[in-house]
């Protein structure tokens, strides 16, 4: 049985996150009058939560494929550092919402 690359799984899960978020935004947009406000609000919240979702997904992938995480520990540390720093920026320093 061929092994699946965990980075490919992470990429596909993050793409699936954006697809589901976009579908939810479209459905809510069609259900409400003036739905474009809801559409943009959902997309902005999705952008804010993206690093946190990335950390959760990457941590669970590392938990399920421990051998890969042990073999590539510097890559795991670099990706988690990038995701945590992006998450901290989005949560505390991103003041563009007004």
mmCIF file of C-alpha atoms in Angstrom:
data_model
loop_
_atom_site.group_PDB
_atom_site.id
_atom_site.type_symbol
_atom_site.label_atom_id
_atom_site.label_comp_id
_atom_site.label_asym_id
_atom_site.label_seq_id
_atom_site.Cartn_x
_atom_site.Cartn_y
_atom_site.Cartn_z
ATOM 1 C CA UNK A 1 0.000 0.000 0.000
ATOM 2 C CA UNK A 2 1.350 3.370 -0.975
ATOM 3 C CA UNK A 3 1.886 5.932 1.766
ATOM 4 C CA UNK A 4 0.235 9.322 1.407
ATOM 5 C CA UNK A 5 2.348 12.419 1.926
ATOM 6 C CA UNK A 6 1.109 14.285 5.053
ATOM 7 C CA UNK A 7 1.839 17.685 3.478
ATOM 8 C CA UNK A 8 -0.433 16.774 0.565
ATOM 9 C CA UNK A 9 -3.149 15.800 3.041
ATOM 10 C CA UNK A 10 -2.710 19.124 4.856
ATOM 11 C CA UNK A 11 -2.925 21.053 1.595
ATOM 12 C CA UNK A 12 -6.061 19.184 0.524
ATOM 13 C CA UNK A 13 -7.718 19.714 3.910
ATOM 14 C CA UNK A 14 -6.993 23.448 3.810
ATOM 15 C CA UNK A 15 -8.406 23.660 0.274
ATOM 16 C CA UNK A 16 -11.469 21.772 1.506
ATOM 17 C CA UNK A 17 -11.780 24.315 4.349
ATOM 18 C CA UNK A 18 -11.919 27.182 1.842
ATOM 19 C CA UNK A 19 -14.402 25.348 -0.394
ATOM 20 C CA UNK A 20 -16.747 24.628 2.517
ATOM 21 C CA UNK A 21 -16.401 28.199 3.795
ATOM 22 C CA UNK A 22 -17.219 29.598 0.357
ATOM 23 C CA UNK A 23 -20.242 27.294 -0.006
ATOM 24 C CA UNK A 24 -21.538 28.344 3.417
ATOM 25 C CA UNK A 25 -21.082 32.004 2.504
ATOM 26 C CA UNK A 26 -22.963 31.543 -0.781
ATOM 27 C CA UNK A 27 -25.829 29.686 0.904
ATOM 28 C CA UNK A 28 -26.241 32.361 3.565
ATOM 29 C CA UNK A 29 -25.909 35.064 0.901
ATOM 30 C CA UNK A 30 -28.857 33.619 -1.031
ATOM 31 C CA UNK A 31 -31.029 33.208 2.069
ATOM 32 C CA UNK A 32 -30.908 36.800 3.365
ATOM 33 C CA UNK A 33 -31.739 40.158 1.875
ATOM 34 C CA UNK A 34 -28.535 42.160 1.697
ATOM 35 C CA UNK A 35 -26.621 38.913 1.954
ATOM 36 C CA UNK A 36 -23.396 40.351 0.570
ATOM 37 C CA UNK A 37 -22.691 41.690 4.057
ATOM 38 C CA UNK A 38 -23.018 38.181 5.459
ATOM 39 C CA UNK A 39 -20.895 36.825 2.600
ATOM 40 C CA UNK A 40 -18.035 39.208 3.312
ATOM 41 C CA UNK A 41 -18.341 38.726 7.079
ATOM 42 C CA UNK A 42 -18.071 34.964 6.713
ATOM 43 C CA UNK A 43 -15.034 35.262 4.442
ATOM 44 C CA UNK A 44 -13.300 37.697 6.820
ATOM 45 C CA UNK A 45 -13.932 35.414 9.800
ATOM 46 C CA UNK A 46 -12.648 32.506 7.714
ATOM 47 C CA UNK A 47 -9.441 34.400 7.003
ATOM 48 C CA UNK A 48 -9.069 35.202 10.708
ATOM 49 C CA UNK A 49 -9.519 31.564 11.722
ATOM 50 C CA UNK A 50 -7.389 30.091 8.925
ATOM 51 C CA UNK A 51 -4.083 29.927 10.887
ATOM 52 C CA UNK A 52 -5.804 28.340 13.880
ATOM 53 C CA UNK A 53 -7.479 25.751 11.651
ATOM 54 C CA UNK A 54 -4.080 25.133 10.026
ATOM 55 C CA UNK A 55 -2.445 24.497 13.410
ATOM 56 C CA UNK A 56 -5.203 22.101 14.427
ATOM 57 C CA UNK A 57 -5.088 20.189 11.143
ATOM 58 C CA UNK A 58 -1.287 20.020 11.053
ATOM 59 C CA UNK A 59 -1.082 18.877 14.675
ATOM 60 C CA UNK A 60 -3.611 16.118 14.038
ATOM 61 C CA UNK A 61 -1.739 15.016 10.903
ATOM 62 C CA UNK A 62 1.501 14.868 12.896
ATOM 63 C CA UNK A 63 -0.296 12.873 15.570
ATOM 64 C CA UNK A 64 -1.578 10.323 13.045
ATOM 65 C CA UNK A 65 1.701 9.961 11.148
ATOM 66 C CA UNK A 66 4.221 9.983 13.952
ATOM 67 C CA UNK A 67 6.992 8.345 11.919
ATOM 68 C CA UNK A 68 6.865 11.134 9.334
ATOM 69 C CA UNK A 69 6.836 13.803 12.056
ATOM 70 C CA UNK A 70 9.856 12.258 13.762
ATOM 71 C CA UNK A 71 11.789 11.971 10.478
ATOM 72 C CA UNK A 72 11.017 15.576 9.499
ATOM 73 C CA UNK A 73 11.071 17.306 12.876
ATOM 74 C CA UNK A 74 12.698 20.500 11.580
ATOM 75 C CA UNK A 75 10.054 20.843 8.887
ATOM 76 C CA UNK A 76 7.333 20.279 11.483
ATOM 77 C CA UNK A 77 8.866 22.914 13.759
ATOM 78 C CA UNK A 78 9.159 25.404 10.878
ATOM 79 C CA UNK A 79 5.558 24.899 9.728
ATOM 80 C CA UNK A 80 4.174 25.124 13.270
ATOM 81 C CA UNK A 81 6.245 28.249 13.940
ATOM 82 C CA UNK A 82 4.902 29.851 10.760
ATOM 83 C CA UNK A 83 1.304 28.922 11.584
ATOM 84 C CA UNK A 84 1.584 30.083 15.210
ATOM 85 C CA UNK A 85 3.154 33.396 14.230
ATOM 86 C CA UNK A 86 0.476 33.936 11.579
ATOM 87 C CA UNK A 87 -2.187 33.050 14.150
ATOM 88 C CA UNK A 88 -0.772 35.490 16.699
ATOM 89 C CA UNK A 89 -0.675 38.228 14.075
ATOM 90 C CA UNK A 90 -4.270 37.596 13.017
ATOM 91 C CA UNK A 91 -5.557 37.456 16.578
ATOM 92 C CA UNK A 92 -3.679 40.332 18.182
ATOM 93 C CA UNK A 93 -2.105 42.664 15.634
ATOM 94 C CA UNK A 94 -4.555 42.694 12.741
ATOM 95 C CA UNK A 95 -6.607 45.835 13.405
ATOM 96 C CA UNK A 96 -7.982 46.283 9.904
ATOM 97 C CA UNK A 97 -11.565 45.433 10.933
ATOM 98 C CA UNK A 98 -12.113 48.861 12.422
#
